[in-house]
Coordinates of C-alpha atoms and ligand atoms in Angstrom, one line a residue:
Chain A
M1 CA -19.3 37.1 16.7
A2 CA -16.5 35.1 18.2
A3 CA -18.9 32.4 19.3
G4 CA -20.3 32.3 15.8
D5 CA -16.8 31.9 14.3
L6 CA -16.1 29.1 16.7
L7 CA -19.3 27.3 15.9
S8 CA -18.7 27.5 12.2
N9 CA -15.3 26.0 12.6
I10 CA -16.5 23.0 14.4
E11 CA -17.5 20.3 12.0
L12 CA -21.0 19.3 13.0
I13 CA -21.8 15.8 11.8
S14 CA -25.5 15.0 11.7
P15 CA -26.6 11.6 13.1
S16 CA -27.6 10.4 9.7
Q17 CA -24.2 11.4 8.3
F18 CA -22.5 9.5 11.2
A19 CA -24.6 6.4 10.6
K20 CA -23.9 6.6 6.9
E21 CA -20.2 6.7 7.5
K22 CA -20.4 3.7 9.9
I23 CA -22.4 1.7 7.5
Q24 CA -19.9 2.5 4.8
A25 CA -17.1 1.4 7.0
V26 CA -18.8 -1.9 7.7
Q27 CA -19.4 -2.4 4.0
D28 CA -15.8 -1.6 3.2
Y29 CA -14.6 -4.0 5.8
A30 CA -16.9 -6.8 4.5
L31 CA -15.7 -6.2 1.0
L32 CA -12.0 -6.3 2.0
S33 CA -12.6 -9.6 3.9
A34 CA -14.5 -11.1 0.9
R35 CA -11.7 -10.1 -1.4
A36 CA -9.1 -11.5 0.9
V37 CA -10.9 -14.9 0.9
A38 CA -11.6 -14.8 -2.8
N39 CA -7.9 -14.3 -3.6
L40 CA -7.2 -17.7 -2.1
F41 CA -8.5 -19.2 -5.3
R42 CA -6.6 -16.9 -7.7
R43 CA -3.1 -17.1 -8.8
P44 CA -0.5 -16.2 -7.8
L45 CA -0.6 -17.3 -4.2
Y46 CA 2.1 -15.6 -2.3
V47 CA 3.5 -18.5 -0.4
A48 CA 6.7 -16.8 0.6
D49 CA 4.8 -13.9 2.1
M50 CA 2.5 -16.3 4.0
I51 CA 5.5 -18.1 5.5
Q52 CA 7.1 -14.9 6.5
Q53 CA 3.9 -13.7 8.1
A54 CA 3.4 -17.1 9.8
D55 CA 6.9 -16.8 11.2
L56 CA 6.3 -13.3 12.4
I57 CA 3.0 -14.1 14.1
G58 CA 3.7 -17.6 15.3
V59 CA 7.3 -17.4 16.5
G60 CA 6.9 -13.8 17.5
S61 CA 3.9 -14.4 19.7
L62 CA 5.0 -17.8 21.0
S63 CA 6.6 -16.7 24.3
I64 CA 3.8 -14.3 25.4
V65 CA 1.2 -16.9 24.5
L66 CA 2.9 -19.6 26.5
L67 CA 3.4 -17.4 29.5
T68 CA -0.2 -16.2 29.3
G69 CA -1.4 -19.8 29.1
F70 CA 0.7 -21.0 32.0
F71 CA -0.2 -18.2 34.4
T72 CA -3.9 -18.3 33.4
G73 CA -4.0 -22.0 34.2
A74 CA -2.2 -21.5 37.5
A75 CA -4.5 -18.6 38.5
L76 CA -7.5 -20.6 37.4
A77 CA -6.5 -23.5 39.6
L78 CA -5.8 -21.2 42.5
N79 CA -9.2 -19.5 42.3
S80 CA -11.1 -22.7 41.7
A81 CA -9.4 -24.5 44.6
N82 CA -10.6 -21.8 46.9
T83 CA -14.2 -22.3 45.9
L84 CA -14.0 -26.1 45.5
Q85 CA -12.5 -26.5 48.9
R86 CA -15.6 -25.1 50.5
F87 CA -17.6 -27.8 48.9
G88 CA -15.0 -30.5 49.7
S89 CA -14.5 -31.3 46.1
L90 CA -11.0 -30.3 45.5
T91 CA -10.4 -33.2 43.1
L92 CA -12.5 -31.5 40.5
I93 CA -9.8 -28.9 40.0
A94 CA -8.3 -30.6 36.9
Q95 CA -11.7 -30.8 35.2
L96 CA -12.5 -27.2 35.9
V97 CA -9.1 -26.0 34.6
S98 CA -9.3 -28.2 31.6
V99 CA -12.8 -27.3 30.4
S100 CA -12.3 -23.6 31.1
M101 CA -9.0 -23.4 29.3
V102 CA -10.0 -25.4 26.3
R103 CA -13.4 -23.9 25.7
E104 CA -12.9 -20.4 26.7
L105 CA -9.7 -19.0 28.1
G106 CA -7.2 -20.5 25.8
P107 CA -8.9 -19.3 22.6
V108 CA -9.9 -15.9 23.9
L109 CA -6.7 -14.9 25.8
T110 CA -4.5 -16.2 22.9
A111 CA -6.6 -14.1 20.5
L112 CA -6.3 -11.0 22.7
M113 CA -2.5 -11.4 22.9
V114 CA -2.2 -11.9 19.2
A115 CA -4.6 -9.0 18.5
G116 CA -2.5 -6.7 20.7
R117 CA 0.7 -7.8 19.0
N118 CA -0.3 -8.4 15.4
A119 CA -3.5 -6.5 14.6
S120 CA -1.5 -3.4 15.6
G121 CA 1.5 -4.6 13.6
M122 CA -0.6 -5.1 10.5
A123 CA -2.4 -1.8 10.8
S124 CA 0.8 0.2 11.3
E125 CA 2.7 -1.6 8.6
I126 CA 0.0 -1.3 6.0
G127 CA -1.0 2.1 7.2
S128 CA 2.5 3.5 6.7
M129 CA 2.6 1.9 3.3
I130 CA -0.7 3.8 2.5
V131 CA 0.5 7.2 3.7
T132 CA 3.9 6.8 1.9
E133 CA 2.1 5.8 -1.3
Q134 CA 3.7 2.4 -1.4
I135 CA 0.2 0.8 -1.8
D136 CA -0.4 3.1 -4.8
A137 CA 3.0 2.1 -6.1
M138 CA 2.1 -1.5 -5.8
R139 CA -1.1 -1.1 -7.7
A140 CA 0.8 1.0 -10.3
L141 CA 3.2 -1.9 -10.7
G142 CA 0.3 -4.2 -11.5
T143 CA 0.0 -6.0 -8.1
D144 CA -3.2 -6.3 -6.1
P145 CA -2.3 -5.2 -2.5
V146 CA -5.1 -7.2 -1.1
K147 CA -3.7 -10.3 -2.7
K148 CA -0.1 -9.5 -1.8
L149 CA -0.6 -8.1 1.7
V150 CA -4.0 -9.0 3.1
T151 CA -4.5 -12.6 2.0
P152 CA -1.2 -13.9 3.3
R153 CA -1.8 -12.2 6.6
V154 CA -5.2 -13.7 7.0
I155 CA -4.0 -17.2 6.2
A156 CA -1.0 -16.9 8.4
T157 CA -3.0 -15.6 11.3
V158 CA -5.7 -18.2 11.1
F159 CA -3.2 -21.0 10.8
M160 CA -0.9 -19.8 13.6
L161 CA -3.6 -18.8 16.0
F162 CA -5.0 -22.3 15.8
F163 CA -1.7 -23.9 16.9
L164 CA -0.9 -21.1 19.4
T165 CA -4.3 -21.8 21.0
I166 CA -3.6 -25.5 21.4
L167 CA -0.2 -24.6 23.0
A168 CA -1.9 -22.1 25.3
D169 CA -4.4 -24.7 26.3
L170 CA -1.7 -27.2 27.1
L171 CA 0.4 -24.7 29.0
G172 CA -2.8 -23.7 31.0
L173 CA -3.3 -27.3 32.0
F174 CA 0.3 -27.5 32.9
G175 CA 0.2 -24.4 35.0
G176 CA -2.8 -25.7 36.7
A177 CA -1.1 -29.0 37.3
V178 CA 2.0 -27.4 38.8
L179 CA 0.0 -25.3 41.1
S180 CA -2.4 -28.0 42.2
T181 CA 0.4 -30.5 43.0
L182 CA 2.6 -28.0 44.8
S183 CA -0.1 -26.2 46.8
F184 CA -2.9 -28.6 47.2
G185 CA -1.1 -32.0 47.0
I186 CA -3.2 -33.2 44.1
D187 CA -1.6 -36.3 42.4
W188 CA 0.1 -35.3 39.2
H189 CA -1.1 -38.4 37.2
Q190 CA -4.6 -38.1 38.5
Y191 CA -4.7 -34.5 37.6
W192 CA -3.8 -35.2 34.0
S193 CA -6.1 -38.2 33.5
S194 CA -9.1 -36.5 35.0
G195 CA -8.4 -33.3 33.2
W196 CA -8.2 -35.2 29.9
Q197 CA -11.2 -37.5 30.4
I198 CA -13.6 -34.7 31.2
L199 CA -13.2 -33.2 27.7
V200 CA -15.8 -34.2 25.2
Y201 CA -16.0 -33.7 21.5
Q202 CA -18.1 -30.5 21.9
D203 CA -15.4 -28.9 24.1
V204 CA -12.6 -29.6 21.7
F205 CA -14.6 -28.5 18.7
T206 CA -15.7 -25.3 20.4
G207 CA -12.1 -24.6 21.4
L208 CA -10.8 -25.1 17.9
V209 CA -13.4 -23.3 15.9
K210 CA -12.8 -20.1 17.9
P211 CA -9.2 -19.6 17.0
V212 CA -10.1 -19.9 13.3
L213 CA -12.7 -17.2 13.6
F214 CA -10.6 -15.0 15.9
G215 CA -7.6 -15.3 13.5
F216 CA -9.8 -14.2 10.7
I217 CA -11.1 -11.2 12.7
I218 CA -7.7 -10.1 14.0
S219 CA -6.1 -10.1 10.6
T220 CA -8.9 -8.6 8.6
V221 CA -9.6 -5.9 11.1
G222 CA -5.8 -5.1 11.4
C223 CA -5.5 -4.9 7.6
Y224 CA -8.8 -2.9 7.2
Y225 CA -7.6 -0.2 9.6
G226 CA -4.2 -0.1 7.9
M227 CA -5.8 0.2 4.4
S228 CA -8.1 3.0 5.6
A229 CA -5.4 5.0 7.3
H230 CA -5.1 8.6 6.2
G231 CA -3.6 11.8 7.4
G232 CA 0.1 11.1 7.7
T233 CA 2.0 9.4 10.6
Q234 CA -0.7 10.6 13.0
G235 CA -3.2 8.7 11.0
V236 CA -1.2 5.6 11.2
G237 CA -1.0 5.8 15.0
R238 CA -4.7 6.3 15.1
A239 CA -5.3 3.3 12.8
T240 CA -3.1 1.1 15.0
T241 CA -4.9 1.9 18.2
Q242 CA -8.3 1.5 16.5
A243 CA -7.3 -1.9 15.1
V244 CA -6.4 -3.3 18.5
V245 CA -9.5 -1.9 20.2
A246 CA -11.8 -3.1 17.4
S247 CA -10.3 -6.5 17.0
S248 CA -10.2 -7.2 20.8
L249 CA -13.8 -6.1 21.2
L250 CA -14.9 -8.2 18.2
V251 CA -13.1 -11.2 19.6
V252 CA -15.0 -11.1 22.9
V253 CA -18.3 -10.3 21.3
V254 CA -18.0 -13.1 18.7
D255 CA -16.8 -15.4 21.4
T256 CA -20.1 -15.1 23.3
V257 CA -22.1 -15.5 20.2
V258 CA -20.2 -18.5 19.0
T259 CA -20.3 -20.1 22.4
R260 CA -24.1 -19.7 22.5
L261 CA -24.5 -20.9 18.9
L262 CA -22.5 -24.0 19.4
M263 CA -24.3 -24.8 22.6
T264 CA -27.5 -24.7 20.6
V265 CA -26.1 -26.8 17.9
F266 CA -24.8 -29.5 20.3
G267 CA -27.5 -29.2 22.9
T268 CA -26.6 -27.7 26.2
R269 CA -25.0 -30.1 28.7
Chain B
M1 CA 29.9 24.9 -33.2
A2 CA 27.5 22.5 -31.5
A3 CA 27.4 19.0 -32.8
P4 CA 24.3 18.4 -35.0
P5 CA 21.5 17.6 -32.6
N6 CA 20.5 14.4 -34.2
A7 CA 18.0 13.5 -31.5
I8 CA 16.0 16.6 -32.4
E9 CA 15.6 15.8 -36.0
E10 CA 14.4 12.3 -35.4
R11 CA 12.1 13.8 -32.8
L12 CA 10.5 16.2 -35.2
E13 CA 9.4 13.7 -37.8
S14 CA 8.0 11.3 -35.2
T15 CA 6.0 14.0 -33.4
T16 CA 4.5 15.5 -36.5
S17 CA 3.4 12.1 -37.8
S18 CA 2.0 10.8 -34.5
A19 CA -1.8 10.7 -34.6
A20 CA -3.7 9.7 -31.5
P21 CA -2.6 11.2 -28.1
V22 CA -1.4 8.7 -25.5
V23 CA -3.3 10.4 -22.7
R24 CA -6.5 12.4 -23.1
F25 CA -8.5 14.0 -20.3
E26 CA -12.1 15.1 -21.3
N27 CA -14.0 17.3 -18.9
V28 CA -12.6 15.5 -15.9
S29 CA -13.8 16.6 -12.5
M30 CA -12.6 15.4 -9.2
G31 CA -13.3 16.3 -5.6
F32 CA -12.5 15.1 -2.1
E33 CA -15.1 15.5 0.6
D34 CA -17.1 18.3 -1.1
K35 CA -13.9 20.1 -2.1
T36 CA -13.5 20.4 -5.9
V37 CA -9.9 19.8 -6.9
L38 CA -10.3 19.5 -10.6
D39 CA -13.1 21.2 -12.4
E40 CA -13.9 19.9 -15.9
I41 CA -10.3 19.9 -17.1
S42 CA -9.4 18.7 -20.6
F43 CA -6.0 18.3 -22.2
H44 CA -4.1 15.7 -24.2
L45 CA -0.6 14.4 -24.3
P46 CA 0.7 13.6 -27.8
R47 CA 2.9 10.6 -28.3
G48 CA 6.6 11.4 -27.6
E49 CA 5.9 14.6 -25.8
T50 CA 6.8 15.5 -22.3
K51 CA 4.3 17.8 -20.7
A52 CA 5.2 19.7 -17.5
V53 CA 2.2 20.1 -15.2
F54 CA 2.6 23.1 -13.0
G55 CA 0.5 24.5 -10.2
V56 CA 0.8 25.5 -6.5
A57 CA 0.7 22.9 -3.8
G58 CA -2.8 21.4 -3.5
S59 CA -3.8 22.4 -7.1
G60 CA -4.4 18.7 -8.0
K61 CA -1.2 17.8 -9.9
S62 CA -0.7 14.5 -8.1
T63 CA -4.4 13.8 -8.5
I64 CA -4.0 14.1 -12.3
L65 CA -1.3 11.5 -12.3
K66 CA -3.3 9.1 -10.1
L67 CA -6.3 9.6 -12.4
A68 CA -4.2 8.8 -15.4
L69 CA -3.1 5.5 -13.9
G70 CA -6.6 4.6 -12.7
L71 CA -5.5 4.7 -9.1
L72 CA -8.4 7.1 -8.6
K73 CA -11.7 7.3 -10.4
P74 CA -12.9 10.7 -11.5
D75 CA -16.3 12.0 -10.3
A76 CA -17.1 13.0 -13.9
G77 CA -15.5 13.0 -17.4
S78 CA -13.5 10.5 -19.4
I79 CA -9.8 9.6 -19.4
Y80 CA -8.2 7.8 -22.3
V81 CA -4.9 6.1 -22.0
L82 CA -3.4 4.5 -25.1
G83 CA -6.9 4.6 -26.6
N84 CA -8.7 2.9 -23.6
D85 CA -11.3 4.7 -21.6
I86 CA -9.8 3.8 -18.2
T87 CA -12.8 5.2 -16.3
Q88 CA -14.8 2.2 -17.5
M89 CA -12.2 -0.4 -16.7
R90 CA -12.0 -2.7 -13.7
E91 CA -8.9 -2.9 -11.5
E92 CA -7.9 -6.3 -13.1
E93 CA -8.1 -4.9 -16.6
L94 CA -6.1 -1.9 -15.5
F95 CA -3.2 -4.1 -14.3
E96 CA -2.5 -5.0 -17.9
L97 CA -2.6 -1.4 -19.1
R98 CA -0.3 -0.2 -16.2
R99 CA 2.5 -2.4 -17.6
K100 CA 2.8 0.3 -20.3
V101 CA 2.7 3.2 -17.9
G102 CA 5.4 3.9 -15.3
I103 CA 5.1 6.3 -12.4
V104 CA 7.6 7.9 -10.1
F105 CA 5.9 9.1 -6.9
Q106 CA 6.6 12.3 -5.1
E107 CA 8.4 10.7 -2.2
S108 CA 9.6 7.8 -4.4
A109 CA 7.4 5.3 -2.6
L110 CA 10.0 2.6 -2.7
F111 CA 9.0 -0.6 -0.7
D112 CA 11.1 -0.1 2.4
S113 CA 11.1 -3.8 3.3
L114 CA 12.7 -4.7 0.0
S115 CA 16.3 -4.1 -1.2
V116 CA 17.0 -1.9 -4.2
R117 CA 17.3 -5.0 -6.4
E118 CA 13.9 -6.3 -5.3
N119 CA 12.3 -2.9 -5.6
V120 CA 13.5 -2.5 -9.2
A121 CA 12.7 -6.1 -10.1
F122 CA 9.3 -5.9 -8.4
R123 CA 7.2 -5.9 -11.5
L124 CA 9.2 -8.5 -13.3
M125 CA 9.1 -10.8 -10.3
E126 CA 5.4 -10.4 -10.0
E127 CA 4.9 -11.4 -13.6
G128 CA 6.5 -14.7 -12.6
N129 CA 7.4 -16.0 -16.0
I130 CA 10.9 -14.4 -16.4
S131 CA 14.1 -16.2 -15.5
D132 CA 16.2 -15.0 -12.6
E133 CA 19.1 -14.3 -14.9
E134 CA 17.0 -12.2 -17.2
I135 CA 15.6 -10.3 -14.2
E136 CA 19.1 -9.7 -12.9
R137 CA 20.3 -8.5 -16.3
R138 CA 17.5 -6.0 -16.7
V139 CA 17.8 -4.7 -13.2
R140 CA 21.5 -4.0 -13.7
E141 CA 20.7 -2.4 -17.0
V142 CA 18.2 0.1 -15.7
L143 CA 20.2 0.7 -12.6
S144 CA 23.1 1.6 -14.8
F145 CA 20.8 3.9 -16.7
V146 CA 20.3 5.9 -13.5
E147 CA 24.0 5.3 -12.6
L148 CA 23.3 3.4 -9.4
E149 CA 24.6 -0.2 -10.1
H150 CA 26.5 -0.1 -6.8
T151 CA 23.4 0.1 -4.7
L152 CA 21.8 -3.2 -5.6
D153 CA 21.9 -4.7 -2.2
K154 CA 21.1 -1.6 -0.2
F155 CA 17.8 -0.8 1.3
P156 CA 15.8 2.4 0.6
A157 CA 16.5 3.8 4.1
E158 CA 20.2 3.7 3.3
L159 CA 19.9 5.9 0.3
S160 CA 19.8 9.7 -0.1
G161 CA 16.7 11.4 -1.4
G162 CA 18.2 11.8 -4.9
M163 CA 19.3 8.2 -5.0
R164 CA 15.8 7.0 -4.0
R165 CA 14.3 9.1 -6.7
R166 CA 16.6 7.5 -9.2
V167 CA 15.8 4.0 -8.0
A168 CA 12.1 4.9 -8.4
I169 CA 12.8 6.0 -12.0
A170 CA 14.7 2.7 -12.6
R171 CA 11.7 0.8 -11.1
A172 CA 9.3 2.7 -13.4
I173 CA 11.3 2.1 -16.6
I174 CA 12.2 -1.5 -16.3
T175 CA 9.3 -2.6 -18.5
E176 CA 10.1 0.1 -21.0
P177 CA 6.7 1.8 -20.6
E178 CA 5.2 4.0 -23.3
I179 CA 4.2 6.6 -20.8
L180 CA 6.0 7.9 -17.8
L181 CA 4.4 9.9 -15.0
Y182 CA 6.8 11.8 -12.7
D183 CA 5.4 13.4 -9.6
S184 CA 7.6 16.3 -8.5
P185 CA 10.8 14.4 -9.3
T186 CA 13.1 17.2 -8.2
A187 CA 11.2 18.3 -5.1
G188 CA 13.4 18.6 -2.0
L189 CA 16.6 18.0 -3.9
D190 CA 19.7 20.1 -4.0
P191 CA 20.4 21.9 -7.4
V192 CA 23.1 19.5 -8.5
T193 CA 20.9 16.4 -7.8
S194 CA 18.0 18.1 -9.4
T195 CA 19.9 18.6 -12.6
T196 CA 20.8 14.9 -12.6
I197 CA 17.1 14.0 -12.4
V198 CA 16.2 16.5 -15.1
E199 CA 18.9 15.1 -17.3
L200 CA 17.5 11.6 -16.8
I201 CA 14.0 12.7 -17.9
V202 CA 15.4 14.5 -20.9
K203 CA 17.3 11.3 -21.8
Q204 CA 14.1 9.3 -21.5
R205 CA 12.3 11.8 -23.7
D206 CA 15.0 12.2 -26.4
V207 CA 16.6 8.7 -26.5
Y208 CA 13.7 6.5 -25.7
K209 CA 10.9 8.8 -27.0
T210 CA 8.8 8.1 -24.0
S211 CA 5.7 10.3 -23.6
S212 CA 5.4 11.7 -20.2
L213 CA 3.6 14.0 -17.7
M214 CA 6.0 15.7 -15.3
V215 CA 4.4 17.3 -12.3
T216 CA 6.5 20.1 -10.9
H217 CA 6.2 23.2 -8.8
R218 CA 9.5 24.5 -10.2
L219 CA 8.9 26.0 -13.5
Q220 CA 12.7 26.5 -14.1
D221 CA 13.2 22.7 -14.3
A222 CA 10.7 22.6 -17.1
F223 CA 12.3 25.5 -18.9
V224 CA 15.7 23.7 -18.7
M225 CA 14.0 20.7 -20.3
A226 CA 12.5 22.9 -23.0
S227 CA 15.9 24.4 -23.9
H228 CA 18.1 21.3 -23.8
Y229 CA 18.3 18.0 -25.7
F230 CA 20.1 14.8 -24.9
D231 CA 23.3 14.3 -26.8
R232 CA 24.0 10.6 -27.2
Q233 CA 27.6 11.1 -28.2
T234 CA 28.6 12.7 -24.9
N235 CA 25.9 11.0 -22.9
R236 CA 25.0 14.4 -21.5
M237 CA 22.2 16.9 -21.8
R238 CA 23.2 20.0 -23.9
R239 CA 21.7 23.3 -24.5
L240 CA 19.9 23.7 -27.8
P241 CA 21.5 26.1 -30.3
P242 CA 20.1 29.6 -30.0
G243 CA 16.8 30.1 -31.8
A244 CA 16.0 26.4 -31.7
R245 CA 13.5 26.7 -28.9
G246 CA 10.4 24.6 -29.3
E247 CA 12.4 22.0 -31.2
V248 CA 12.2 19.5 -28.5
P249 CA 8.8 17.9 -27.7
M250 CA 8.1 19.8 -24.5
S251 CA 4.9 21.5 -23.4
F252 CA 3.5 23.1 -20.4
L253 CA 0.2 22.8 -18.6
I254 CA -0.7 25.2 -15.8
L255 CA -3.4 24.6 -13.2
R256 CA -5.1 27.2 -11.1
D257 CA -8.2 26.8 -8.9
G258 CA -9.1 23.5 -10.5
K259 CA -8.9 24.8 -14.1
V260 CA -6.3 24.6 -16.8
I261 CA -5.2 28.1 -17.4
F262 CA -2.5 27.4 -19.9
D263 CA -1.6 24.5 -22.2
G264 CA 1.0 25.1 -24.8
D265 CA 4.8 25.2 -25.6
A266 CA 7.6 27.4 -24.1
Q267 CA 7.1 30.1 -26.7
D268 CA 3.4 30.5 -26.0
L269 CA 4.2 30.6 -22.4
A270 CA 6.9 33.3 -22.8
H271 CA 4.3 35.4 -24.6
S272 CA 1.4 34.8 -22.3
K273 CA -0.4 37.9 -21.1
D274 CA -2.0 36.2 -18.1
E275 CA -0.7 38.1 -15.0
Y276 CA -0.7 35.0 -12.8
I277 CA 1.5 33.2 -15.4
R278 CA 3.8 36.2 -15.9
E279 CA 4.4 36.3 -12.2
Y280 CA 5.8 32.8 -12.3
I281 CA 7.9 33.0 -15.4
S282 CA 9.6 36.3 -14.6
Ligands
ADP301 N1 -7.0 10.9 -0.8 C1 -7.3 12.1 -0.6 N2 -8.3 12.4 0.3 C2 -8.7 13.6 0.6 N3 -8.2 14.7 0.0 C3 -7.2 14.5 -0.9 C4 -6.7 13.2 -1.3 N4 -5.8 13.4 -2.2 C5 -5.7 14.7 -2.4 N5 -6.5 15.4 -1.7 C6 -6.7 16.9 -1.7 O1 -6.7 17.3 -3.0 C7 -6.0 18.5 -3.2 C8 -5.0 18.3 -4.3 O2 -4.1 17.3 -4.0 P1 -2.8 16.9 -4.9 O3 -3.3 16.5 -6.2 O4 -2.0 16.0 -4.1 O5 -2.1 18.3 -5.0 P2 -0.7 18.7 -5.6 O6 0.0 17.4 -6.0 O7 -0.9 19.6 -6.7 O8 0.0 19.4 -4.4 C9 -5.4 18.8 -1.9 O9 -6.1 19.8 -1.3 C10 -5.4 17.5 -1.1 O10 -5.6 17.8 0.3
MG302 MG1 1.5 16.4 -5.1

């Protein structure tokens, strides 16, 4: 009897129900993203909100992005030097750091940092507006919350992530330079010229397309989880965590796909 | 002797002559995740009337208000607001209609990142074609209506619950809506503050003739509203002379288990034989 009671209290979700819910979520996410983009072409455009968000994302994340870039570059140089020394080609260190930073580590690590900081911020801010009925109030006052809240965040994140990534790349190269010259006696000028010369159009293009995609992913996922928050403050906490997990995961998955895709487009070196 | 309740006389002629109801629910059903909250309910709100919507927590009162604004779409049935079937309207079309409908949410739902001034001015600022001076003038005007001019530059977090509720009322009435929806406007307030809010609603009803749905889980607030009128001379709410009950445009709607179990005026309510209702009005 007790076991029966227990069983009837557990909500059993059938696999098909589960799949239906997931598909619905993906659909809702796609719809939200599409609306966020479509709103770019509709008046009013909330410029002040965009600038405020850009400030929050850009200036707020600047220090952690710079620090991450610097230490990643330095660690990269350190690890590469270890391997390169075995082959007697220590001079390749600048090339290695440069290509890895620009193509891969700069974009991905910057995106992960911004995802941790801002996808969570967006999910919790919009989520608490949902549970306190502020989003309903906004609609009641004749304003589209997607236009007012989501679109400015998407634009600001894409824009700022692009520049943060460039800064992270530069700081990574700089970190590598500092470490290489201090620990391995590499010539400072030679480091920079070889690090610069190795980069081809494809590397730079790959490295700059990624932050645009990642910025879009981070902001739309953050806003999506905020918008679908339910169940009071606990629900907001849950949405925040899910936003960070989902956006980080999507960033690394999309990174692999895009890298592969662009290699195909440009022809593998 | 009481001063002649001029508001009442004006009221009477305008209610009897009004034709189409401002809000009409027709066989509206609504459920959340296989739980039926509203089961084929129908009622209408005549122009100029204030209808108190009463029911226990979870009976679907807030859901009714959200449906009336098109914030939620019903599972079945039709909802007419100012003659438009809002169940058939898209969100963009609803924005236009919502200009004529104000809502005061249960927990006020003020934007906590904006000051009182910005909260109250929100709709006017969003419309974008009104000068700053005009906005400032109207913000001050509605804030003085709720007697809160001094809070212009404060933020919602700095206000008491009762003040937040009044700011929310100011925000809802700034465009002089034809319909007002109040969600439990006195919930969680002390008796004195509650009376202030009730007085504001009565003033809105008797001076501005706004039609409204007022959700409440305190029937006594609604009885106060049915037995008082707003006296413009003294700028205070006053009790109706004895025997004048039913003279103000006030009605009651009671929900139970997803159904409307009562829809009528204070007198009908007092004479109701329904045991569930008697329990609440005793
Ligand atoms: N967005 C929602 N999702 C799921 N359930 C909801 C939602 N909104 C309301 N409900 C449920 O509907 C019922 C009625 O809610 P509500 O209209 O807020 O009641 P009331 O305002 O009368 O207390 C409650 O049981 C509530 O849990
Ligand atoms: Mg409610």
